[in-house]
C-alpha cells in the first residue's frame, strides 16, 4: 500500500507529494481519511463489484464510488477540518492513486475481519 500513517482510530494519513491550496491562505499538506461510517456505506455502497462471466468472478473497482468516498472521508490532517471536495481537484495523480488504495483497504480489511475462520 502507498505510504500512509495508520492512526489509532483507524484513519489513514498521507503527506501529500504536492500540497493543495485551501480557502484563503490555507495550504493542505496532508490528508487524513477517516474510516467510513454506516451512513457513508449506505449512501455510496461497496466500491468493488464482482463481474461474473462464464463461471469466473472478477473484481472491478468503481472509480466513481471511490471518488465519492475520498470526498466524504477527507480531512485536513493539520486541522481536522473536512476538506471541500472541490479542492481535491488539485491532488497530484500519485496522491490520488494512494487515496484510492486507502479507500479500498478500508473495505478489504473489513471483509477480512468479517469472514469467519474455516472449521472442519
PDB file of N, CA, C and O in Angstrom, residues 11-84:
ATOM      1  N   UNK A  11      -8.069   5.719  11.033  1.00  0.00           N
ATOM      2  CA  UNK A  11      -7.907   6.602   9.882  1.00  0.00           C
ATOM      3  C   UNK A  11      -6.512   6.433   9.275  1.00  0.00           C
ATOM      4  O   UNK A  11      -5.620   5.836   9.882  1.00  0.00           O
ATOM      5  N   UNK A  12      -6.367   6.919   8.053  1.00  0.00           N
ATOM      6  CA  UNK A  12      -5.084   6.873   7.343  1.00  0.00           C
ATOM      7  C   UNK A  12      -4.677   8.307   7.015  1.00  0.00           C
ATOM      8  O   UNK A  12      -5.502   9.080   6.525  1.00  0.00           O
ATOM      9  N   UNK A  13      -3.417   8.647   7.273  1.00  0.00           N
ATOM     10  CA  UNK A  13      -2.913   9.991   6.985  1.00  0.00           C
ATOM     11  C   UNK A  13      -1.791   9.903   5.960  1.00  0.00           C
ATOM     12  O   UNK A  13      -0.901   9.068   6.084  1.00  0.00           O
ATOM     13  N   UNK A  14      -1.873  10.770   4.936  1.00  0.00           N
ATOM     14  CA  UNK A  14      -0.853  10.808   3.897  1.00  0.00           C
ATOM     15  C   UNK A  14      -0.310  12.222   3.758  1.00  0.00           C
ATOM     16  O   UNK A  14      -1.064  13.179   3.591  1.00  0.00           O
ATOM     17  N   UNK A  15       1.028  12.327   3.812  1.00  0.00           N
ATOM     18  CA  UNK A  15       1.687  13.582   3.485  1.00  0.00           C
ATOM     19  C   UNK A  15       1.621  13.722   1.968  1.00  0.00           C
ATOM     20  O   UNK A  15       2.052  12.826   1.239  1.00  0.00           O
ATOM     21  N   UNK A  16       1.075  14.814   1.485  1.00  0.00           N
ATOM     22  CA  UNK A  16       0.897  14.989   0.046  1.00  0.00           C
ATOM     23  C   UNK A  16       2.218  15.267  -0.655  1.00  0.00           C
ATOM     24  O   UNK A  16       3.072  15.992  -0.128  1.00  0.00           O
ATOM     25  N   UNK A  17       2.383  14.704  -1.822  1.00  0.00           N
ATOM     26  CA  UNK A  17       3.563  14.965  -2.641  1.00  0.00           C
ATOM     27  C   UNK A  17       3.588  16.436  -3.040  1.00  0.00           C
ATOM     28  O   UNK A  17       4.623  17.088  -3.011  1.00  0.00           O
ATOM     29  N   UNK A  18       2.407  16.946  -3.384  1.00  0.00           N
ATOM     30  CA  UNK A  18       2.257  18.349  -3.758  1.00  0.00           C
ATOM     31  C   UNK A  18       1.111  18.927  -2.925  1.00  0.00           C
ATOM     32  O   UNK A  18      -0.038  18.528  -3.101  1.00  0.00           O
ATOM     33  N   UNK A  19       1.416  19.837  -1.981  1.00  0.00           N
ATOM     34  CA  UNK A  19       0.351  20.430  -1.169  1.00  0.00           C
ATOM     35  C   UNK A  19      -0.711  21.095  -2.058  1.00  0.00           C
ATOM     36  O   UNK A  19      -0.424  21.499  -3.188  1.00  0.00           O
ATOM     37  N   UNK A  20      -1.932  21.186  -1.528  1.00  0.00           N
ATOM     38  CA  UNK A  20      -3.001  21.830  -2.282  1.00  0.00           C
ATOM     39  C   UNK A  20      -3.423  23.111  -1.576  1.00  0.00           C
ATOM     40  O   UNK A  20      -3.328  23.223  -0.352  1.00  0.00           O
ATOM     41  N   UNK A  21      -3.845  24.088  -2.376  1.00  0.00           N
ATOM     42  CA  UNK A  21      -4.283  25.371  -1.830  1.00  0.00           C
ATOM     43  C   UNK A  21      -5.687  25.221  -1.267  1.00  0.00           C
ATOM     44  O   UNK A  21      -6.583  24.715  -1.936  1.00  0.00           O
ATOM     45  N   UNK A  22      -5.840  25.646  -0.026  1.00  0.00           N
ATOM     46  CA  UNK A  22      -7.155  25.636   0.596  1.00  0.00           C
ATOM     47  C   UNK A  22      -7.835  26.974   0.378  1.00  0.00           C
ATOM     48  O   UNK A  22      -7.439  27.762  -0.493  1.00  0.00           O
ATOM     49  N   UNK A  23      -8.835  27.254   1.165  1.00  0.00           N
ATOM     50  CA  UNK A  23      -9.522  28.539   1.069  1.00  0.00           C
ATOM     51  C   UNK A  23      -8.693  29.600   1.781  1.00  0.00           C
ATOM     52  O   UNK A  23      -8.064  29.334   2.802  1.00  0.00           O
ATOM     53  N   UNK A  24      -8.678  30.794   1.239  1.00  0.00           N
ATOM     54  CA  UNK A  24      -7.896  31.879   1.828  1.00  0.00           C
ATOM     55  C   UNK A  24      -6.414  31.580   1.699  1.00  0.00           C
ATOM     56  O   UNK A  24      -5.931  31.227   0.630  1.00  0.00           O
ATOM     57  N   UNK A  25      -5.707  31.675   2.788  1.00  0.00           N
ATOM     58  CA  UNK A  25      -4.259  31.441   2.799  1.00  0.00           C
ATOM     59  C   UNK A  25      -3.895  30.004   3.158  1.00  0.00           C
ATOM     60  O   UNK A  25      -2.724  29.651   3.225  1.00  0.00           O
ATOM     61  N   UNK A  26      -4.885  29.172   3.401  1.00  0.00           N
ATOM     62  CA  UNK A  26      -4.634  27.809   3.877  1.00  0.00           C
ATOM     63  C   UNK A  26      -3.932  26.957   2.819  1.00  0.00           C
ATOM     64  O   UNK A  26      -4.201  27.075   1.627  1.00  0.00           O
ATOM     65  N   UNK A  27      -3.023  26.119   3.291  1.00  0.00           N
ATOM     66  CA  UNK A  27      -2.343  25.142   2.450  1.00  0.00           C
ATOM     67  C   UNK A  27      -2.514  23.788   3.127  1.00  0.00           C
ATOM     68  O   UNK A  27      -2.240  23.639   4.321  1.00  0.00           O
ATOM     69  N   UNK A  28      -2.992  22.814   2.368  1.00  0.00           N
ATOM     70  CA  UNK A  28      -3.202  21.470   2.910  1.00  0.00           C
ATOM     71  C   UNK A  28      -2.011  20.616   2.507  1.00  0.00           C
ATOM     72  O   UNK A  28      -1.778  20.382   1.324  1.00  0.00           O
ATOM     73  N   UNK A  29      -1.249  20.166   3.512  1.00  0.00           N
ATOM     74  CA  UNK A  29      -0.032  19.399   3.268  1.00  0.00           C
ATOM     75  C   UNK A  29      -0.217  17.906   3.478  1.00  0.00           C
ATOM     76  O   UNK A  29       0.596  17.108   3.025  1.00  0.00           O
ATOM     77  N   UNK A  30      -1.283  17.548   4.189  1.00  0.00           N
ATOM     78  CA  UNK A  30      -1.550  16.130   4.470  1.00  0.00           C
ATOM     79  C   UNK A  30      -3.055  15.920   4.542  1.00  0.00           C
ATOM     80  O   UNK A  30      -3.787  16.783   5.033  1.00  0.00           O
ATOM     81  N   UNK A  31      -3.488  14.773   4.042  1.00  0.00           N
ATOM     82  CA  UNK A  31      -4.898  14.405   4.086  1.00  0.00           C
ATOM     83  C   UNK A  31      -5.055  13.201   4.996  1.00  0.00           C
ATOM     84  O   UNK A  31      -4.293  12.243   4.916  1.00  0.00           O
ATOM     85  N   UNK A  32      -6.039  13.311   5.878  1.00  0.00           N
ATOM     86  CA  UNK A  32      -6.401  12.180   6.731  1.00  0.00           C
ATOM     87  C   UNK A  32      -7.747  11.649   6.245  1.00  0.00           C
ATOM     88  O   UNK A  32      -8.702  12.413   6.104  1.00  0.00           O
ATOM     89  N   UNK A  33      -7.792  10.358   5.932  1.00  0.00           N
ATOM     90  CA  UNK A  33      -9.052   9.715   5.568  1.00  0.00           C
ATOM     91  C   UNK A  33      -9.598   9.033   6.808  1.00  0.00           C
ATOM     92  O   UNK A  33      -8.960   8.133   7.354  1.00  0.00           O
ATOM     93  N   UNK A  34     -10.755   9.483   7.265  1.00  0.00           N
ATOM     94  CA  UNK A  34     -11.388   8.817   8.404  1.00  0.00           C
ATOM     95  C   UNK A  34     -12.030   7.531   7.898  1.00  0.00           C
ATOM     96  O   UNK A  34     -12.357   7.420   6.714  1.00  0.00           O
ATOM     97  N   UNK A  35     -12.201   6.537   8.762  1.00  0.00           N
ATOM     98  CA  UNK A  35     -12.864   5.305   8.321  1.00  0.00           C
ATOM     99  C   UNK A  35     -14.309   5.587   7.911  1.00  0.00           C
ATOM    100  O   UNK A  35     -14.960   6.464   8.487  1.00  0.00           O
ATOM    101  N   UNK A  36     -14.819   4.866   6.926  1.00  0.00           N
ATOM    102  CA  UNK A  36     -16.218   5.053   6.539  1.00  0.00           C
ATOM    103  C   UNK A  36     -17.155   4.637   7.665  1.00  0.00           C
ATOM    104  O   UNK A  36     -16.861   3.717   8.424  1.00  0.00           O
ATOM    105  N   UNK A  37     -18.267   5.336   7.747  1.00  0.00           N
ATOM    106  CA  UNK A  37     -19.290   5.036   8.744  1.00  0.00           C
ATOM    107  C   UNK A  37     -20.515   4.451   8.043  1.00  0.00           C
ATOM    108  O   UNK A  37     -20.597   4.438   6.820  1.00  0.00           O
ATOM    109  N   UNK A  38     -21.457   4.030   8.839  1.00  0.00           N
ATOM    110  CA  UNK A  38     -22.688   3.431   8.322  1.00  0.00           C
ATOM    111  C   UNK A  38     -23.310   4.306   7.234  1.00  0.00           C
ATOM    112  O   UNK A  38     -23.627   3.831   6.147  1.00  0.00           O
ATOM    113  N   UNK A  39     -23.484   5.596   7.522  1.00  0.00           N
ATOM    114  CA  UNK A  39     -24.164   6.473   6.554  1.00  0.00           C
ATOM    115  C   UNK A  39     -23.369   6.599   5.252  1.00  0.00           C
ATOM    116  O   UNK A  39     -23.958   6.736   4.189  1.00  0.00           O
ATOM    117  N   UNK A  40     -22.038   6.549   5.333  1.00  0.00           N
ATOM    118  CA  UNK A  40     -21.220   6.602   4.111  1.00  0.00           C
ATOM    119  C   UNK A  40     -21.471   5.362   3.261  1.00  0.00           C
ATOM    120  O   UNK A  40     -21.648   5.449   2.043  1.00  0.00           O
ATOM    121  N   UNK A  41     -21.475   4.215   3.919  1.00  0.00           N
ATOM    122  CA  UNK A  41     -21.644   2.951   3.199  1.00  0.00           C
ATOM    123  C   UNK A  41     -23.047   2.849   2.611  1.00  0.00           C
ATOM    124  O   UNK A  41     -23.219   2.415   1.464  1.00  0.00           O
ATOM    125  N   UNK A  42     -24.052   3.296   3.351  1.00  0.00           N
ATOM    126  CA  UNK A  42     -25.425   3.255   2.830  1.00  0.00           C
ATOM    127  C   UNK A  42     -25.593   4.228   1.658  1.00  0.00           C
ATOM    128  O   UNK A  42     -26.331   3.966   0.721  1.00  0.00           O
ATOM    129  N   UNK A  43     -24.889   5.358   1.692  1.00  0.00           N
ATOM    130  CA  UNK A  43     -25.002   6.358   0.628  1.00  0.00           C
ATOM    131  C   UNK A  43     -24.229   5.967  -0.630  1.00  0.00           C
ATOM    132  O   UNK A  43     -24.682   6.228  -1.744  1.00  0.00           O
ATOM    133  N   UNK A  44     -23.061   5.338  -0.463  1.00  0.00           N
ATOM    134  CA  UNK A  44     -22.180   5.099  -1.615  1.00  0.00           C
ATOM    135  C   UNK A  44     -22.029   3.639  -2.010  1.00  0.00           C
ATOM    136  O   UNK A  44     -21.616   3.344  -3.123  1.00  0.00           O
ATOM    137  N   UNK A  45     -22.292   2.714  -1.103  1.00  0.00           N
ATOM    138  CA  UNK A  45     -22.170   1.299  -1.418  1.00  0.00           C
ATOM    139  C   UNK A  45     -20.732   0.813  -1.399  1.00  0.00           C
ATOM    140  O   UNK A  45     -19.812   1.517  -0.998  1.00  0.00           O
ATOM    141  N   UNK A  46     -20.544  -0.409  -1.844  1.00  0.00           N
ATOM    142  CA  UNK A  46     -19.220  -1.034  -1.898  1.00  0.00           C
ATOM    143  C   UNK A  46     -18.519  -0.561  -3.166  1.00  0.00           C
ATOM    144  O   UNK A  46     -19.107  -0.599  -4.247  1.00  0.00           O
ATOM    145  N   UNK A  47     -17.275  -0.112  -3.064  1.00  0.00           N
ATOM    146  CA  UNK A  47     -16.588   0.381  -4.258  1.00  0.00           C
ATOM    147  C   UNK A  47     -16.126  -0.727  -5.215  1.00  0.00           C
ATOM    148  O   UNK A  47     -15.665  -0.443  -6.306  1.00  0.00           O
ATOM    149  N   UNK A  48     -16.269  -1.976  -4.807  1.00  0.00           N
ATOM    150  CA  UNK A  48     -15.849  -3.084  -5.664  1.00  0.00           C
ATOM    151  C   UNK A  48     -17.043  -3.988  -5.941  1.00  0.00           C
ATOM    152  O   UNK A  48     -17.750  -4.395  -5.019  1.00  0.00           O
ATOM    153  N   UNK A  49     -17.264  -4.261  -7.201  1.00  0.00           N
ATOM    154  CA  UNK A  49     -18.311  -5.192  -7.598  1.00  0.00           C
ATOM    155  C   UNK A  49     -17.651  -6.388  -8.259  1.00  0.00           C
ATOM    156  O   UNK A  49     -16.552  -6.282  -8.801  1.00  0.00           O
ATOM    157  N   UNK A  50     -18.333  -7.525  -8.220  1.00  0.00           N
ATOM    158  CA  UNK A  50     -17.851  -8.710  -8.913  1.00  0.00           C
ATOM    159  C   UNK A  50     -18.545  -8.800 -10.261  1.00  0.00           C
ATOM    160  O   UNK A  50     -19.767  -8.707 -10.346  1.00  0.00           O
ATOM    161  N   UNK A  51     -17.761  -8.955 -11.296  1.00  0.00           N
ATOM    162  CA  UNK A  51     -18.293  -9.169 -12.636  1.00  0.00           C
ATOM    163  C   UNK A  51     -18.176 -10.664 -12.902  1.00  0.00           C
ATOM    164  O   UNK A  51     -17.086 -11.232 -12.858  1.00  0.00           O
ATOM    165  N   UNK A  52     -19.309 -11.313 -13.124  1.00  0.00           N
ATOM    166  CA  UNK A  52     -19.345 -12.752 -13.328  1.00  0.00           C
ATOM    167  C   UNK A  52     -19.549 -13.030 -14.816  1.00  0.00           C
ATOM    168  O   UNK A  52     -20.513 -12.561 -15.422  1.00  0.00           O
ATOM    169  N   UNK A  53     -18.600 -13.779 -15.369  1.00  0.00           N
ATOM    170  CA  UNK A  53     -18.658 -14.144 -16.785  1.00  0.00           C
ATOM    171  C   UNK A  53     -18.173 -15.574 -16.946  1.00  0.00           C
ATOM    172  O   UNK A  53     -17.081 -15.913 -16.488  1.00  0.00           O
ATOM    173  N   UNK A  54     -18.986 -16.385 -17.533  1.00  0.00           N
ATOM    174  CA  UNK A  54     -18.619 -17.767 -17.841  1.00  0.00           C
ATOM    175  C   UNK A  54     -17.986 -18.476 -16.651  1.00  0.00           C
ATOM    176  O   UNK A  54     -16.932 -19.101 -16.766  1.00  0.00           O
ATOM    177  N   UNK A  55     -18.605 -18.362 -15.502  1.00  0.00           N
ATOM    178  CA  UNK A  55     -18.139 -19.083 -14.325  1.00  0.00           C
ATOM    179  C   UNK A  55     -16.989 -18.442 -13.580  1.00  0.00           C
ATOM    180  O   UNK A  55     -16.539 -18.970 -12.568  1.00  0.00           O
ATOM    181  N   UNK A  56     -16.488 -17.313 -14.048  1.00  0.00           N
ATOM    182  CA  UNK A  56     -15.398 -16.622 -13.356  1.00  0.00           C
ATOM    183  C   UNK A  56     -15.935 -15.330 -12.751  1.00  0.00           C
ATOM    184  O   UNK A  56     -16.770 -14.656 -13.344  1.00  0.00           O
ATOM    185  N   UNK A  57     -15.473 -15.011 -11.562  1.00  0.00           N
ATOM    186  CA  UNK A  57     -15.858 -13.764 -10.899  1.00  0.00           C
ATOM    187  C   UNK A  57     -14.627 -12.875 -10.802  1.00  0.00           C
ATOM    188  O   UNK A  57     -13.629 -13.247 -10.188  1.00  0.00           O
ATOM    189  N   UNK A  58     -14.701 -11.714 -11.429  1.00  0.00           N
ATOM    190  CA  UNK A  58     -13.579 -10.781 -11.437  1.00  0.00           C
ATOM    191  C   UNK A  58     -13.962  -9.506 -10.693  1.00  0.00           C
ATOM    192  O   UNK A  58     -15.013  -8.920 -10.978  1.00  0.00           O
ATOM    193  N   UNK A  59     -13.114  -9.061  -9.755  1.00  0.00           N
ATOM    194  CA  UNK A  59     -13.432  -7.813  -9.051  1.00  0.00           C
ATOM    195  C   UNK A  59     -13.227  -6.603  -9.961  1.00  0.00           C
ATOM    196  O   UNK A  59     -12.304  -6.576 -10.784  1.00  0.00           O
ATOM    197  N   UNK A  60     -14.097  -5.626  -9.827  1.00  0.00           N
ATOM    198  CA  UNK A  60     -13.999  -4.394 -10.597  1.00  0.00           C
ATOM    199  C   UNK A  60     -14.180  -3.219  -9.643  1.00  0.00           C
ATOM    200  O   UNK A  60     -15.190  -3.133  -8.947  1.00  0.00           O
ATOM    201  N   UNK A  61     -13.202  -2.323  -9.611  1.00  0.00           N
ATOM    202  CA  UNK A  61     -13.278  -1.150  -8.749  1.00  0.00           C
ATOM    203  C   UNK A  61     -14.011  -0.038  -9.483  1.00  0.00           C
ATOM    204  O   UNK A  61     -13.637   0.324 -10.601  1.00  0.00           O
ATOM    205  N   UNK A  62     -15.041   0.496  -8.861  1.00  0.00           N
ATOM    206  CA  UNK A  62     -15.813   1.601  -9.423  1.00  0.00           C
ATOM    207  C   UNK A  62     -15.157   2.905  -8.965  1.00  0.00           C
ATOM    208  O   UNK A  62     -15.300   3.314  -7.807  1.00  0.00           O
ATOM    209  N   UNK A  63     -14.425   3.545  -9.866  1.00  0.00           N
ATOM    210  CA  UNK A  63     -13.681   4.755  -9.503  1.00  0.00           C
ATOM    211  C   UNK A  63     -14.609   5.910  -9.137  1.00  0.00           C
ATOM    212  O   UNK A  63     -14.240   6.767  -8.338  1.00  0.00           O
ATOM    213  N   UNK A  64     -15.818   5.931  -9.684  1.00  0.00           N
ATOM    214  CA  UNK A  64     -16.781   6.959  -9.297  1.00  0.00           C
ATOM    215  C   UNK A  64     -17.151   6.836  -7.827  1.00  0.00           C
ATOM    216  O   UNK A  64     -17.238   7.837  -7.099  1.00  0.00           O
ATOM    217  N   UNK A  65     -17.351   5.601  -7.385  1.00  0.00           N
ATOM    218  CA  UNK A  65     -17.668   5.363  -5.977  1.00  0.00           C
ATOM    219  C   UNK A  65     -16.461   5.683  -5.098  1.00  0.00           C
ATOM    220  O   UNK A  65     -16.603   6.298  -4.036  1.00  0.00           O
ATOM    221  N   UNK A  66     -15.272   5.307  -5.548  1.00  0.00           N
ATOM    222  CA  UNK A  66     -14.048   5.641  -4.794  1.00  0.00           C
ATOM    223  C   UNK A  66     -13.942   7.155  -4.624  1.00  0.00           C
ATOM    224  O   UNK A  66     -13.640   7.653  -3.539  1.00  0.00           O
ATOM    225  N   UNK A  67     -14.202   7.897  -5.696  1.00  0.00           N
ATOM    226  CA  UNK A  67     -14.143   9.358  -5.629  1.00  0.00           C
ATOM    227  C   UNK A  67     -15.125   9.928  -4.612  1.00  0.00           C
ATOM    228  O   UNK A  67     -14.812  10.882  -3.889  1.00  0.00           O
ATOM    229  N   UNK A  68     -16.315   9.342  -4.535  1.00  0.00           N
ATOM    230  CA  UNK A  68     -17.302   9.791  -3.547  1.00  0.00           C
ATOM    231  C   UNK A  68     -16.806   9.543  -2.131  1.00  0.00           C
ATOM    232  O   UNK A  68     -16.992  10.377  -1.236  1.00  0.00           O
ATOM    233  N   UNK A  69     -16.162   8.398  -1.922  1.00  0.00           N
ATOM    234  CA  UNK A  69     -15.614   8.110  -0.591  1.00  0.00           C
ATOM    235  C   UNK A  69     -14.473   9.065  -0.250  1.00  0.00           C
ATOM    236  O   UNK A  69     -14.403   9.573   0.872  1.00  0.00           O
ATOM    237  N   UNK A  70     -13.583   9.315  -1.192  1.00  0.00           N
ATOM    238  CA  UNK A  70     -12.475  10.236  -0.915  1.00  0.00           C
ATOM    239  C   UNK A  70     -13.029  11.602  -0.532  1.00  0.00           C
ATOM    240  O   UNK A  70     -12.587  12.217   0.440  1.00  0.00           O
ATOM    241  N   UNK A  71     -14.030  12.073  -1.273  1.00  0.00           N
ATOM    242  CA  UNK A  71     -14.629  13.375  -0.971  1.00  0.00           C
ATOM    243  C   UNK A  71     -15.292  13.373   0.409  1.00  0.00           C
ATOM    244  O   UNK A  71     -15.194  14.348   1.158  1.00  0.00           O
ATOM    245  N   UNK A  72     -15.953  12.286   0.766  1.00  0.00           N
ATOM    246  CA  UNK A  72     -16.672  12.216   2.041  1.00  0.00           C
ATOM    247  C   UNK A  72     -15.745  12.034   3.239  1.00  0.00           C
ATOM    248  O   UNK A  72     -16.038  12.525   4.334  1.00  0.00           O
ATOM    249  N   UNK A  73     -14.619  11.347   3.051  1.00  0.00           N
ATOM    250  CA  UNK A  73     -13.767  10.958   4.176  1.00  0.00           C
ATOM    251  C   UNK A  73     -12.571  11.873   4.408  1.00  0.00           C
ATOM    252  O   UNK A  73     -11.896  11.760   5.433  1.00  0.00           O
ATOM    253  N   UNK A  74     -12.269  12.781   3.473  1.00  0.00           N
ATOM    254  CA  UNK A  74     -11.044  13.588   3.534  1.00  0.00           C
ATOM    255  C   UNK A  74     -11.113  14.711   4.559  1.00  0.00           C
ATOM    256  O   UNK A  74     -12.032  15.529   4.543  1.00  0.00           O
ATOM    257  N   UNK A  75     -10.102  14.723   5.415  1.00  0.00           N
ATOM    258  CA  UNK A  75      -9.941  15.770   6.418  1.00  0.00           C
ATOM    259  C   UNK A  75      -8.550  16.369   6.276  1.00  0.00           C
ATOM    260  O   UNK A  75      -7.597  15.673   5.916  1.00  0.00           O
ATOM    261  N   UNK A  76      -8.419  17.661   6.573  1.00  0.00           N
ATOM    262  CA  UNK A  76      -7.104  18.294   6.633  1.00  0.00           C
ATOM    263  C   UNK A  76      -6.424  17.717   7.871  1.00  0.00           C
ATOM    264  O   UNK A  76      -6.924  17.868   8.989  1.00  0.00           O
ATOM    265  N   UNK A  77      -5.298  17.045   7.687  1.00  0.00           N
ATOM    266  CA  UNK A  77      -4.631  16.380   8.815  1.00  0.00           C
ATOM    267  C   UNK A  77      -4.175  17.366   9.874  1.00  0.00           C
ATOM    268  O   UNK A  77      -4.135  17.031  11.054  1.00  0.00           O
ATOM    269  N   UNK A  78      -3.862  18.591   9.482  1.00  0.00           N
ATOM    270  CA  UNK A  78      -3.368  19.574  10.447  1.00  0.00           C
ATOM    271  C   UNK A  78      -4.477  20.144  11.323  1.00  0.00           C
ATOM    272  O   UNK A  78      -4.273  20.388  12.509  1.00  0.00           O
ATOM    273  N   UNK A  79      -5.661  20.331  10.750  1.00  0.00           N
ATOM    274  CA  UNK A  79      -6.739  20.998  11.489  1.00  0.00           C
ATOM    275  C   UNK A  79      -7.884  20.068  11.872  1.00  0.00           C
ATOM    276  O   UNK A  79      -8.666  20.391  12.760  1.00  0.00           O
ATOM    277  N   UNK A  80      -8.020  18.948  11.166  1.00  0.00           N
ATOM    278  CA  UNK A  80      -9.146  18.054  11.384  1.00  0.00           C
ATOM    279  C   UNK A  80     -10.408  18.501  10.666  1.00  0.00           C
ATOM    280  O   UNK A  80     -11.447  17.858  10.769  1.00  0.00           O
ATOM    281  N   UNK A  81     -10.323  19.594   9.920  1.00  0.00           N
ATOM    282  CA  UNK A  81     -11.486  20.108   9.188  1.00  0.00           C
ATOM    283  C   UNK A  81     -11.735  19.281   7.937  1.00  0.00           C
ATOM    284  O   UNK A  81     -10.794  18.826   7.278  1.00  0.00           O
ATOM    285  N   UNK A  82     -13.023  19.147   7.582  1.00  0.00           N
ATOM    286  CA  UNK A  82     -13.386  18.459   6.350  1.00  0.00           C
ATOM    287  C   UNK A  82     -12.854  19.274   5.178  1.00  0.00           C
ATOM    288  O   UNK A  82     -12.921  20.501   5.168  1.00  0.00           O
ATOM    289  N   UNK A  83     -12.303  18.575   4.199  1.00  0.00           N
ATOM    290  CA  UNK A  83     -11.781  19.248   3.011  1.00  0.00           C
ATOM    291  C   UNK A  83     -12.923  19.441   2.017  1.00  0.00           C
ATOM    292  O   UNK A  83     -13.667  18.505   1.726  1.00  0.00           O
ATOM    293  N   UNK A  84     -13.041  20.661   1.515  1.00  0.00           N
ATOM    294  CA  UNK A  84     -14.028  20.954   0.477  1.00  0.00           C
ATOM    295  C   UNK A  84     -13.729  20.045  -0.712  1.00  0.00           C
ATOM    296  O   UNK A  84     -12.612  20.054  -1.241  1.00  0.00           O
TER     297      UNK A  84
END
